[in-house]
Short mmCIF file of C-alpha atoms and ligand atoms in Angstrom, two decimals:
data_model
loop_
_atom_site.label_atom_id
_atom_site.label_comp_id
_atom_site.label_asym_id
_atom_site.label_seq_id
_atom_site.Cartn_x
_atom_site.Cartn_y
_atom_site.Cartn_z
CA UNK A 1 -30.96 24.13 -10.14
CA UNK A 2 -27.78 22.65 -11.63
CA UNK A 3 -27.35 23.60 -15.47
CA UNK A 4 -24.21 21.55 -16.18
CA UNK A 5 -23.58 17.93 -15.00
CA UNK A 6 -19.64 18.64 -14.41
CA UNK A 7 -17.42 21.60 -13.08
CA UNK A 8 -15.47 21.39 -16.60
CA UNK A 9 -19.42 21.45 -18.64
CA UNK A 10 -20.04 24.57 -16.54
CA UNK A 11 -16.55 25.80 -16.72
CA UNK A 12 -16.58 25.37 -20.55
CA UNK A 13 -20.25 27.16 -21.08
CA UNK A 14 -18.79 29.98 -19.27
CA UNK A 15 -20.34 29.54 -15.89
CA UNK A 16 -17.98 30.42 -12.48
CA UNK A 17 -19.94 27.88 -10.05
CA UNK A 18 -19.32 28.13 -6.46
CA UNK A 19 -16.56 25.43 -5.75
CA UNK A 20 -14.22 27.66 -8.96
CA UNK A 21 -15.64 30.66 -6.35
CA UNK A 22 -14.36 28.83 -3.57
CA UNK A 23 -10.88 27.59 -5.09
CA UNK A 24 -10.29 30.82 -6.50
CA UNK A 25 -10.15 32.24 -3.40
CA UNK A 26 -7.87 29.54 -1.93
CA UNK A 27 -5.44 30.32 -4.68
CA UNK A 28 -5.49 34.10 -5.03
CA UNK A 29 -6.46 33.81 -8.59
CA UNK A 30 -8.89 35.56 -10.41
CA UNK A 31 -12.42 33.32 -10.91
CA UNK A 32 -12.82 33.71 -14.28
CA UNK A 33 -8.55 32.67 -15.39
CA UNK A 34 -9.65 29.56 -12.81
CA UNK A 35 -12.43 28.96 -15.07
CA UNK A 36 -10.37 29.43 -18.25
CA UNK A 37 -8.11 26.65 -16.97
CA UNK A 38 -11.24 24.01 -15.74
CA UNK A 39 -12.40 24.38 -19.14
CA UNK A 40 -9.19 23.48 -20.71
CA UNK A 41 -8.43 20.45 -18.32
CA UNK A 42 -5.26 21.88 -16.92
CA UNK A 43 -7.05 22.39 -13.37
CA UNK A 44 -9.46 19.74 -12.02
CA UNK A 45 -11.85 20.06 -9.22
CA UNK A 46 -12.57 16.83 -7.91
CA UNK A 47 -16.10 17.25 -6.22
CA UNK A 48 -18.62 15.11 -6.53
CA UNK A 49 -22.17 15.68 -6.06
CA UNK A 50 -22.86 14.00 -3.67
CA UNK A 51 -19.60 14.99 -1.43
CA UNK A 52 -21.72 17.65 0.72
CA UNK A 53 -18.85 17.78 3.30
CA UNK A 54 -16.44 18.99 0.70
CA UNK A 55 -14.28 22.26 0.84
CA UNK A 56 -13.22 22.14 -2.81
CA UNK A 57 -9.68 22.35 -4.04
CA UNK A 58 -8.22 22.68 -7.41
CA UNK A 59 -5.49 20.31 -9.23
CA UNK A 60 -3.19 21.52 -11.49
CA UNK A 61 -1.50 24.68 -13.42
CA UNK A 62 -0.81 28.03 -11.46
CA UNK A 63 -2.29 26.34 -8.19
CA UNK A 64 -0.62 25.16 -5.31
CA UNK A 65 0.19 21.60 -4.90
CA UNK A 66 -1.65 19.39 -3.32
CA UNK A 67 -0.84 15.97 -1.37
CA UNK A 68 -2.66 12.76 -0.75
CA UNK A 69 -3.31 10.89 1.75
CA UNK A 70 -3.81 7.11 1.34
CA UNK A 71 -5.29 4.70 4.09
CA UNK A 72 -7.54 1.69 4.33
CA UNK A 73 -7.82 -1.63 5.63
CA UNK A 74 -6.10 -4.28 4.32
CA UNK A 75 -6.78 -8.53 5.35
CA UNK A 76 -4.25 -8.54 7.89
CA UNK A 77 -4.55 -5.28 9.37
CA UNK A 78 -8.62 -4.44 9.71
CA UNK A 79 -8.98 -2.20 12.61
CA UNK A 80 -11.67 0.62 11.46
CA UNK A 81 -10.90 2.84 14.15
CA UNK A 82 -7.40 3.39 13.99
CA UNK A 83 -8.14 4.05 9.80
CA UNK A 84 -10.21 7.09 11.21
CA UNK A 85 -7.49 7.91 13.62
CA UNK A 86 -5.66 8.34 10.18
CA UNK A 87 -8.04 10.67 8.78
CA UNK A 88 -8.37 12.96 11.70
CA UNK A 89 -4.33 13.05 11.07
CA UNK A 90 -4.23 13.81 7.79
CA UNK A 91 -7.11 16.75 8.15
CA UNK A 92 -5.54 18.25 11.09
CA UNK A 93 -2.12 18.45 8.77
CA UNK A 94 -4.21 20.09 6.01
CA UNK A 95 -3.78 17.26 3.71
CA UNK A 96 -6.19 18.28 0.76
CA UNK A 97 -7.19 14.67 -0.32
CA UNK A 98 -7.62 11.25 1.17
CA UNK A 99 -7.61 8.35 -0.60
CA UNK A 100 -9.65 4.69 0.85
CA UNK A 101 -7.25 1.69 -0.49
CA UNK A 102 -9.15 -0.45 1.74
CA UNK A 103 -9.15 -4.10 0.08
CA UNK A 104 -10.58 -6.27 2.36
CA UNK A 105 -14.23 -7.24 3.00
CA UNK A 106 -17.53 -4.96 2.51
CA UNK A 107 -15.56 -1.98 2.43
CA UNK A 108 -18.49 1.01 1.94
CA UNK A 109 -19.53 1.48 5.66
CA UNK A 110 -16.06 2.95 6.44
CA UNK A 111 -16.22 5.00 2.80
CA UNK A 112 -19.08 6.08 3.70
CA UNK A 113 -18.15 7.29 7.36
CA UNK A 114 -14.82 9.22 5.87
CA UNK A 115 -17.02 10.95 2.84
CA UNK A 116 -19.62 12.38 5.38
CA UNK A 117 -17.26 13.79 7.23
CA UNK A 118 -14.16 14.86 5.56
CA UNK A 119 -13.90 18.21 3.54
CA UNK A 120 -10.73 16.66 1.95
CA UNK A 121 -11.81 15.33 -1.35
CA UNK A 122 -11.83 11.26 -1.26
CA UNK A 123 -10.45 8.93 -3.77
CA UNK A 124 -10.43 5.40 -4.37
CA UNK A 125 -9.23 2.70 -6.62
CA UNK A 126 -12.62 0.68 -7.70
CA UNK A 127 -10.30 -2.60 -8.85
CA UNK A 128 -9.28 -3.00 -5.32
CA UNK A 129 -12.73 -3.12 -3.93
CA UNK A 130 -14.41 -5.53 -6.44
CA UNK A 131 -13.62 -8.92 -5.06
CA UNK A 132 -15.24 -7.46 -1.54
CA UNK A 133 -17.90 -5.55 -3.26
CA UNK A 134 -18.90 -8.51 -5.64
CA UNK A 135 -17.93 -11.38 -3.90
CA UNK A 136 -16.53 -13.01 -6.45
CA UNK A 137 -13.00 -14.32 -7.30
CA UNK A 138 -11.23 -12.36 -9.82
CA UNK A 139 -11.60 -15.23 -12.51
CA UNK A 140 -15.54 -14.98 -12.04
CA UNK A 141 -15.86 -11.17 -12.44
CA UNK A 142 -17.28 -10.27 -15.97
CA UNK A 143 -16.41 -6.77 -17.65
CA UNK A 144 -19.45 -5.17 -17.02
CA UNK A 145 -19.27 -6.25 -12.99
CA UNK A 146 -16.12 -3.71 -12.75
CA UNK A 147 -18.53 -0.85 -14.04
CA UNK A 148 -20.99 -1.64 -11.03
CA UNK A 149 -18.35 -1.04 -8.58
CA UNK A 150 -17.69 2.07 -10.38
CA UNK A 151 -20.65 3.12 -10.28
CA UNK A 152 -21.53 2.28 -6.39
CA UNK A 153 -18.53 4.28 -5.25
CA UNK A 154 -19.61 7.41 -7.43
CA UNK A 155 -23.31 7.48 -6.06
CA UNK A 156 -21.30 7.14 -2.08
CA UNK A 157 -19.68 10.47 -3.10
CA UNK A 158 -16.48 9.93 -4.13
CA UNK A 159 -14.76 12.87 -5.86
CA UNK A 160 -11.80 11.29 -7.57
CA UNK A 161 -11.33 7.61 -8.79
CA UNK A 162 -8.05 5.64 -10.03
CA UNK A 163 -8.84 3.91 -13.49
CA UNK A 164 -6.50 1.81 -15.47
CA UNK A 165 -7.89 2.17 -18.58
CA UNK A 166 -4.57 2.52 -20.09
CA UNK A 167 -2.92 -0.89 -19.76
CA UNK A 168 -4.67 -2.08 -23.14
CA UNK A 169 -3.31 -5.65 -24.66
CA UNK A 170 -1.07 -3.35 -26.72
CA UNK A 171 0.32 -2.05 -23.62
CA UNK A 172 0.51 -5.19 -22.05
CA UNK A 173 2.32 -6.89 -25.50
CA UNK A 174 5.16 -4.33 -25.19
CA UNK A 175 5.69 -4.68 -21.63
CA UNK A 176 6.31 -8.31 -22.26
CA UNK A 177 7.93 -8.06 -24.84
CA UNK A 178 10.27 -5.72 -23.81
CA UNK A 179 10.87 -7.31 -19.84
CA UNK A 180 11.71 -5.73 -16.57
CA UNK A 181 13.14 -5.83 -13.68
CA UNK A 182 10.34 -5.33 -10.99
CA UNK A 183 7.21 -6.31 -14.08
CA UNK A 184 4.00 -4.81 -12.52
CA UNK A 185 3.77 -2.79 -8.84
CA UNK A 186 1.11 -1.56 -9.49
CA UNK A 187 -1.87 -3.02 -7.53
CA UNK A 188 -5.17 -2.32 -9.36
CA UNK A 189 -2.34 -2.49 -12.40
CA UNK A 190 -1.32 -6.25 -11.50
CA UNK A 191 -4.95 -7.47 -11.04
CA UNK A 192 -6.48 -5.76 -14.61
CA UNK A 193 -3.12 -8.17 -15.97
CA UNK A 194 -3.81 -11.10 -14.17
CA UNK A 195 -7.62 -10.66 -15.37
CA UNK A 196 -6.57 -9.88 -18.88
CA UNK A 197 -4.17 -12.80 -18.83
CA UNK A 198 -6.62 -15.41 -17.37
CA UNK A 199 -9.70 -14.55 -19.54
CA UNK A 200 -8.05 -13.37 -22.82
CA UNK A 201 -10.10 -10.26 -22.47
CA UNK A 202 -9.25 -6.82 -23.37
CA UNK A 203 -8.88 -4.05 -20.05
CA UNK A 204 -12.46 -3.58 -19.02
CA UNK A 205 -11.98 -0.06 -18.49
CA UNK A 206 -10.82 0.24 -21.63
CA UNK A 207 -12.94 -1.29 -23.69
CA UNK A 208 -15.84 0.21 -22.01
CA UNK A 209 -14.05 3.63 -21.54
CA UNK A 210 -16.95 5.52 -23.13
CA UNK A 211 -19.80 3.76 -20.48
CA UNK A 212 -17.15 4.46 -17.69
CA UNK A 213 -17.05 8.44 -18.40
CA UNK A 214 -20.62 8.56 -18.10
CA UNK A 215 -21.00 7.26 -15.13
CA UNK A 216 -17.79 9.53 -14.12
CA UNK A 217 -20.28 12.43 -15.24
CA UNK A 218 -23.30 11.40 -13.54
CA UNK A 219 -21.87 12.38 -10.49
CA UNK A 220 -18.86 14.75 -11.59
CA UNK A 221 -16.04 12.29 -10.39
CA UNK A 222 -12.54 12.67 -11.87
CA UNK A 223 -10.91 9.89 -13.59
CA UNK A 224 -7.33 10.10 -12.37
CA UNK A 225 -5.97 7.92 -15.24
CA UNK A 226 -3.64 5.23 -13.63
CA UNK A 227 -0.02 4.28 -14.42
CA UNK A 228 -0.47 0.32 -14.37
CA UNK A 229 2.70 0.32 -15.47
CA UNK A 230 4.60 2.27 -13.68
CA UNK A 231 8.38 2.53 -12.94
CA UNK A 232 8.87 -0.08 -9.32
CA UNK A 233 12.74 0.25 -9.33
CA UNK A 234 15.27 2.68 -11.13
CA UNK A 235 16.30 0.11 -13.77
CA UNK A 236 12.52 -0.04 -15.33
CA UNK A 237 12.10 4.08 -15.36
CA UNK A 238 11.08 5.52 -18.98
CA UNK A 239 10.81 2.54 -20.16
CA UNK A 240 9.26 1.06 -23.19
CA UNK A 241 6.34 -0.18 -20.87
CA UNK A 242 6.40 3.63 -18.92
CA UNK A 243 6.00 4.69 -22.02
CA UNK A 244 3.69 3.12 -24.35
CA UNK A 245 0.85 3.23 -21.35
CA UNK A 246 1.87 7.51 -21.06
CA UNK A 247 0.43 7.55 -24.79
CA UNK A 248 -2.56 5.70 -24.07
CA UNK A 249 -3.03 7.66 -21.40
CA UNK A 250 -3.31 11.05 -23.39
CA UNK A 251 -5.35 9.58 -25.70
CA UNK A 252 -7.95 8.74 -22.82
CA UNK A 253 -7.72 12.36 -21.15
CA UNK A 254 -8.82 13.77 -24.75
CA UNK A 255 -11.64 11.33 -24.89
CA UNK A 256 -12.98 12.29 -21.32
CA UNK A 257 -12.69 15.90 -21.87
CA UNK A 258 -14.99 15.69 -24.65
CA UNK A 259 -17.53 14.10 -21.96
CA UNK A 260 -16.53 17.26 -19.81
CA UNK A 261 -15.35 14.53 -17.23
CA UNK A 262 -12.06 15.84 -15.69
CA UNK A 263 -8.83 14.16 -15.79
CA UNK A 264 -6.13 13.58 -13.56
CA UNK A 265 -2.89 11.66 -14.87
CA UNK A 266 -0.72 9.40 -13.00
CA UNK A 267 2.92 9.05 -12.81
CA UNK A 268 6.18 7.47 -11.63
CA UNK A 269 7.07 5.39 -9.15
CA UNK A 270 10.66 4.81 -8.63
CA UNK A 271 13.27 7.71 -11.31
CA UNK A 272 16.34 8.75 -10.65
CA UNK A 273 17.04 12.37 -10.28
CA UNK A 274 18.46 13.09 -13.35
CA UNK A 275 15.48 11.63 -15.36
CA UNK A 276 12.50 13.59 -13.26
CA UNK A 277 12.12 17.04 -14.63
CA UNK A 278 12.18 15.32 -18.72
CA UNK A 279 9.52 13.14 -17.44
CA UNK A 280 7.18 15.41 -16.06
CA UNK A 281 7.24 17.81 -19.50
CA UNK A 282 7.06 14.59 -21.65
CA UNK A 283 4.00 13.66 -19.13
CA UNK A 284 2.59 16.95 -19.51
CA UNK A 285 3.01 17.43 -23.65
CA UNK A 286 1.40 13.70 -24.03
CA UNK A 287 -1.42 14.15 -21.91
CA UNK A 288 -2.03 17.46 -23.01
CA UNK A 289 -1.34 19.39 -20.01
CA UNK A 290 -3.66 17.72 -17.81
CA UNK A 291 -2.72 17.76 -14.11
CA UNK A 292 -0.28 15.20 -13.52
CA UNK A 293 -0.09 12.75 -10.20
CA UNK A 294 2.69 11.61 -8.77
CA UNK A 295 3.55 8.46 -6.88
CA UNK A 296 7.05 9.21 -5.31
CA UNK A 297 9.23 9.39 -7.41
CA UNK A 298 11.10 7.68 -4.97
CA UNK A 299 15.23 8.50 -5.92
CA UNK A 300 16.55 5.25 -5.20
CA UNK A 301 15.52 1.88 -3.91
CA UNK A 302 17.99 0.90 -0.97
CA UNK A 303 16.13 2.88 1.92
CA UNK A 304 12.83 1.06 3.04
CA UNK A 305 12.46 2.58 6.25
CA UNK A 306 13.26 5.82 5.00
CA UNK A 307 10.68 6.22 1.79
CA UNK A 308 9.34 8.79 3.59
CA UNK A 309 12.57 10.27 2.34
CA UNK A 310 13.50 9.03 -0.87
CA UNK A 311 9.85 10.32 -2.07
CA UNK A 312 10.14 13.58 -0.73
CA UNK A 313 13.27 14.12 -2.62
CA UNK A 314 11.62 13.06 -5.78
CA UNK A 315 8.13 14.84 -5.12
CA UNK A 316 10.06 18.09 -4.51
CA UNK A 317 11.58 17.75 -7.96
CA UNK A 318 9.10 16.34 -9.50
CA UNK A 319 6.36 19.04 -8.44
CA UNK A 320 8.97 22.14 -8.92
CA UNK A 321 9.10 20.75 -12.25
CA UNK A 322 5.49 20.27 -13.35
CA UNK A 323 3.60 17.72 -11.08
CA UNK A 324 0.58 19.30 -9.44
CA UNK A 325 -0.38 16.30 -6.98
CA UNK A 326 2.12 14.30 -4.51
CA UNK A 327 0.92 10.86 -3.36
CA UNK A 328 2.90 10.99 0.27
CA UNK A 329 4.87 7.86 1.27
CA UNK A 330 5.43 6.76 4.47
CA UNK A 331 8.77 4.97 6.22
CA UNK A 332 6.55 1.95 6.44
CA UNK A 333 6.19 1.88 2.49
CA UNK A 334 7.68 -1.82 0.74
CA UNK A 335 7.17 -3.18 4.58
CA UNK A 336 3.68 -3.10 6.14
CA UNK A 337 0.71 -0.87 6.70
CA UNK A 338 1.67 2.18 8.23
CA UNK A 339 0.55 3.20 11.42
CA UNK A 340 -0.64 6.00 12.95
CA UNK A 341 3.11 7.63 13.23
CA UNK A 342 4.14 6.45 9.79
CA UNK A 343 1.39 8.27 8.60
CA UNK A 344 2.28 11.64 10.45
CA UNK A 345 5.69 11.29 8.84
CA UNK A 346 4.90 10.83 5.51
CA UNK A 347 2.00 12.99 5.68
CA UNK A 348 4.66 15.76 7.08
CA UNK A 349 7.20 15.00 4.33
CA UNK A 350 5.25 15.40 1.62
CA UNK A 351 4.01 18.74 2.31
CA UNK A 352 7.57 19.85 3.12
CA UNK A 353 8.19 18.60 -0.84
CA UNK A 354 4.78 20.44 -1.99
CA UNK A 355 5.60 23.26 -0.04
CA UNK A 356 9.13 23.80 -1.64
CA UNK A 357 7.75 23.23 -4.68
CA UNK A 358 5.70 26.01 -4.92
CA UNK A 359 8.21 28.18 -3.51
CA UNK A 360 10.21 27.28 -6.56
CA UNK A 361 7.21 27.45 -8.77
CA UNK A 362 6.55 30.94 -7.72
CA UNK A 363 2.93 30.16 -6.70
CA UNK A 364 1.56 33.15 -4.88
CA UNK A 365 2.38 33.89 -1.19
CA UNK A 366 4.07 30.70 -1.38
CA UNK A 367 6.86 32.28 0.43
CA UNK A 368 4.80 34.16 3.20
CA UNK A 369 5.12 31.80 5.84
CA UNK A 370 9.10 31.47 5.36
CA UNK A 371 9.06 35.07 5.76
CA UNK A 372 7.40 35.19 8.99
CA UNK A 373 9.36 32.25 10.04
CA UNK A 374 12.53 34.41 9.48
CA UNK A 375 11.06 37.03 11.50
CA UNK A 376 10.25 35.10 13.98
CA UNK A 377 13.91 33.60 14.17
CA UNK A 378 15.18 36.99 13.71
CA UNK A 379 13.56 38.79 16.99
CA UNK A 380 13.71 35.05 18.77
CA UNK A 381 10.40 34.39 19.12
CA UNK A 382 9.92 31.13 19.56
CA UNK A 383 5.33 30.83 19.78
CA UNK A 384 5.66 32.22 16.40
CA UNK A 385 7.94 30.31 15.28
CA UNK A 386 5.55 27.17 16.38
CA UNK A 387 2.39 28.60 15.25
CA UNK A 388 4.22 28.92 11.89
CA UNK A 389 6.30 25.50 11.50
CA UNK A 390 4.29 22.88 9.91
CA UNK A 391 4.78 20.47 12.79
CA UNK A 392 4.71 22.86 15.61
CA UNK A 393 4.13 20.53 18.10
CA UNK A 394 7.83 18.76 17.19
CA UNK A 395 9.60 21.79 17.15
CA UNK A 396 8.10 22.78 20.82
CA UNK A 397 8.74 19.38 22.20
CA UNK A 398 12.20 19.84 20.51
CA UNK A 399 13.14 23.46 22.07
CA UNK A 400 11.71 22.31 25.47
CA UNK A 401 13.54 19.15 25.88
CA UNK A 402 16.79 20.50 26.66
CA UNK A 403 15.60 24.43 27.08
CA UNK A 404 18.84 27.01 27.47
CA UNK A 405 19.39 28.95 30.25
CA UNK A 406 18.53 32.22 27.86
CA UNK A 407 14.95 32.26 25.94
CA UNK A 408 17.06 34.17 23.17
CA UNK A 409 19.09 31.12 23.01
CA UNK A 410 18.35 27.27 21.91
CA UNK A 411 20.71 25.31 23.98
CA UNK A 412 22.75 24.06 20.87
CA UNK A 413 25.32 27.48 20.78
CA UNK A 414 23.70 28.96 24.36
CA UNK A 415 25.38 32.45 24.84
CA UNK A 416 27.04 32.23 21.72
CA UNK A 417 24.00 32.35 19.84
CA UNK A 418 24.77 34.03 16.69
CA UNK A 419 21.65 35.73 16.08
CA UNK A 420 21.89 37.10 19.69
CA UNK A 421 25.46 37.96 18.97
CA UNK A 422 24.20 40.25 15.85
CA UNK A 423 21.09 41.79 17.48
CA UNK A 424 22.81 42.75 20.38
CA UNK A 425 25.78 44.71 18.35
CA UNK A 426 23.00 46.38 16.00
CA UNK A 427 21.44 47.09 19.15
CA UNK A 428 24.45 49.31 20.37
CA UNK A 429 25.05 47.21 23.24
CA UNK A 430 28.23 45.16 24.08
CA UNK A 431 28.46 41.54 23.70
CA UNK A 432 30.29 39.90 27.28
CA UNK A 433 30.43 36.20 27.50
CA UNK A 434 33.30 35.98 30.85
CA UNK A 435 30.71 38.62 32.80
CA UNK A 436 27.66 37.34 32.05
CA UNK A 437 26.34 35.25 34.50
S1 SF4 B 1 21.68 29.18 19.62
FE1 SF4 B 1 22.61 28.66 17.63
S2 SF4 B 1 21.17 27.17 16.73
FE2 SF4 B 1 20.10 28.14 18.45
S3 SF4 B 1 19.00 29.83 17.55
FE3 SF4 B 1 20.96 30.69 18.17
S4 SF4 B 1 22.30 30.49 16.38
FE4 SF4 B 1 20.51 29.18 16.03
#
């Protein structure tokens, strides 16, 4: 029998449960720092209650980072089964969290499909299922309908949800006040403004923050606190708008903590390089070291088609500088849904960003698997050095498309292979290229 309603209740009355067991493992940590760092809100473990499929994971400082996976049907693209082609994808590439963006029609029989199954933890943004949900128009949803949808998707078993609570009419004065280029990109963002705007009401989410954490308790779901307001091109990055929502934000995560709900925070969106690393301490010291979420940073804007890219960049830089969480991108990001091998890229992408990350974050055994890589290289043997790769399968199809004529070879320097070259001489033996046949 459950004596705490939330991992960070338990965590603070000095109780190890068995998903801090669990992650503690994962992470080579000891249980009881994990459980130091739960209690303080710089880890999260997103698991609801009701998630019985889970294999829990922890968010946040000391642990490795993780990467999301979004998916979903949208009106014009509806097709159910290749959405769970999507999530076999992103669990065979160890992705450690899904998230269902679906926005179109009654959208809880796939949820409910993907949370049975899927020991990724499962997120969701509640503002883009309400029209579907309630079957109203946006102008016709009251305050207190946003809460039911909230609290619908937290009895299915979701572990991790995406409230704007922080885009306040404070929030919403500066941004106008101040302009942009690219306004609002945000999606759940835009449609809390266009509410707010229409009815003259205060954010929902905000002004019943305090109903919204208790149903967030209930059932143990983390509020990852989103960035309405967040950065859509390079000319809007730490702006006024940026901000002003980044201090409402860390004024939320204190008031969920002291409802032991975990917090996630949300961040950027489109930075340049330069301006990454200050935003992710700035993020950090306002939101009081809770685990921080990135979207992107994409570097620049002129490569749709290649976002896949331009996020992985800023992921890399953002994570090896503080972020705990990537959102992937895929190529097909500013242009359609992706499909199946948008998702594969951007799914493959952001763990190479994660993974370097933590390399540069000095997360334990980070670097193990580069080390057996280089073994591998080094005697020239090439199944280990597709077991290890994260996309075996590419590098296979890759070495076996144009195979050399010598297996301790890749047909792009043949004979002259230098590693060959080198092992041979170390070897004692002579090097011939004219003899050898
Ligand atoms: S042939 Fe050239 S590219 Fe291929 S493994 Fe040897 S050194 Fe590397």
């Amino acid at each position: 029998m459950r004596t705490y309603q939330t991992q960070m209740e338990a965590a603070k009355k000095g109780i190890v449960t068995k998903e801090m067991a669990v992650v503690a493992e994962k992470e080579s940590m000891e249980p009881e720092k994990l459980r130091e760092l739960v209690a303080s809100g710089q880890v999260a473990i997103p698991a609801n209650i009701h998630h019985t499929a889970l294999s829990p994971e922890g968010i946040g400082a000391g642990l490795k980072t993780k990467i999301n996976v979004n998916l979903g049907i949208s009106g014009d693209c509806k097709n159910y089964n290749v959405e769970m082609q999507k999530v076999d994808m992103a669990l065979r590439f160890g992705a450690e969290a899904i998230m269902d963006l679906s926005n179109y029609g009654k959208t809880n029989t796939f949820r409910q499909e993907l949370i049975a199954k899927s020991p990724a933890m499962i997120g969701t943004v509640p503002m883009y299922d309400a029209i579907g949900y309630l079957e109203k128009d946006l102008l016709e949803i009251s305050a207190k309908d946003f809460l039911k949808v909230v609290e619908a998707h937290a009895k299915e078993g979701v572990d991790f949800m995406t409230i704007h609570a922080g885009i306040n009419r404070r929030a919403v004065e500066g941004f106008r006040r101040e302009g942009r280029t690219m306004n609002i990109v945000s999606r759940g963002g835009s449609l809390l403004f266009a509410w707010m705007e229409m009815t003259g009401n205060e954010n929902p989410f905000y002004e019943y923050y305090d109903e919204v954490l208790e149903i967030l308790r209930e059932y143990d779901v983390t509020i990852s606190l989103g960035d309405a307001l967040r950065p859509g091109c390079l000319d809007d990055s730490t702006d006024a708008g940026q901000i002003g929502e980044l201090v409402e934000l860390g004024n939320l995560t204190r008031r969920a903590w002291e409802k032991d709900v975990q917090v996630m925070v949300e961040g950027p969106g489109h930075m340049a390089m330069n301006e990454i690393a200050a935003n992710m301490t700035l993020q950090k010291r306002l939101c009081h070291n809770a685990p921080f979420y990135v979207l992107g940073p994409l570097v620049t804007d002129i490569a749709p088609g290649y976002d896949h890219i331009t996020s992985a960049i800023g992921g890399a830089i953002a994570a090896a500088s503080g972020a705990d969480f990537l959102c992937y991108v895929t190529p097909a990001e500013h242009l359609r849904l992706p499909d199946l091998s948008d998702v594969k890229e951007g799914i493959i992408a952001s763990k190479i960003a994660a993974h370097a990350a933590d390399i540069a974050k000095g997360v334990p055994h980070a670097r193990d698997l580069d080390n057996q890589m280089a073994d591998a290289r080094h005697r020239m043997d090439w199944d280990e050095m597709f077991r290890v790769a994260i996309d075996g399968e590419k590098a296979r199809d890759y070495f076996e498309s144009t195979p050399p004529a010598d297996r301790h070879t890749c047909s792009m320097c043949g004979k002259m292979c230098a590693v060959r070259t080198t092992n041979l001489i170390l070897e004692g033996k002579k090097v011939e290229f004219c003899s050898e046949k």
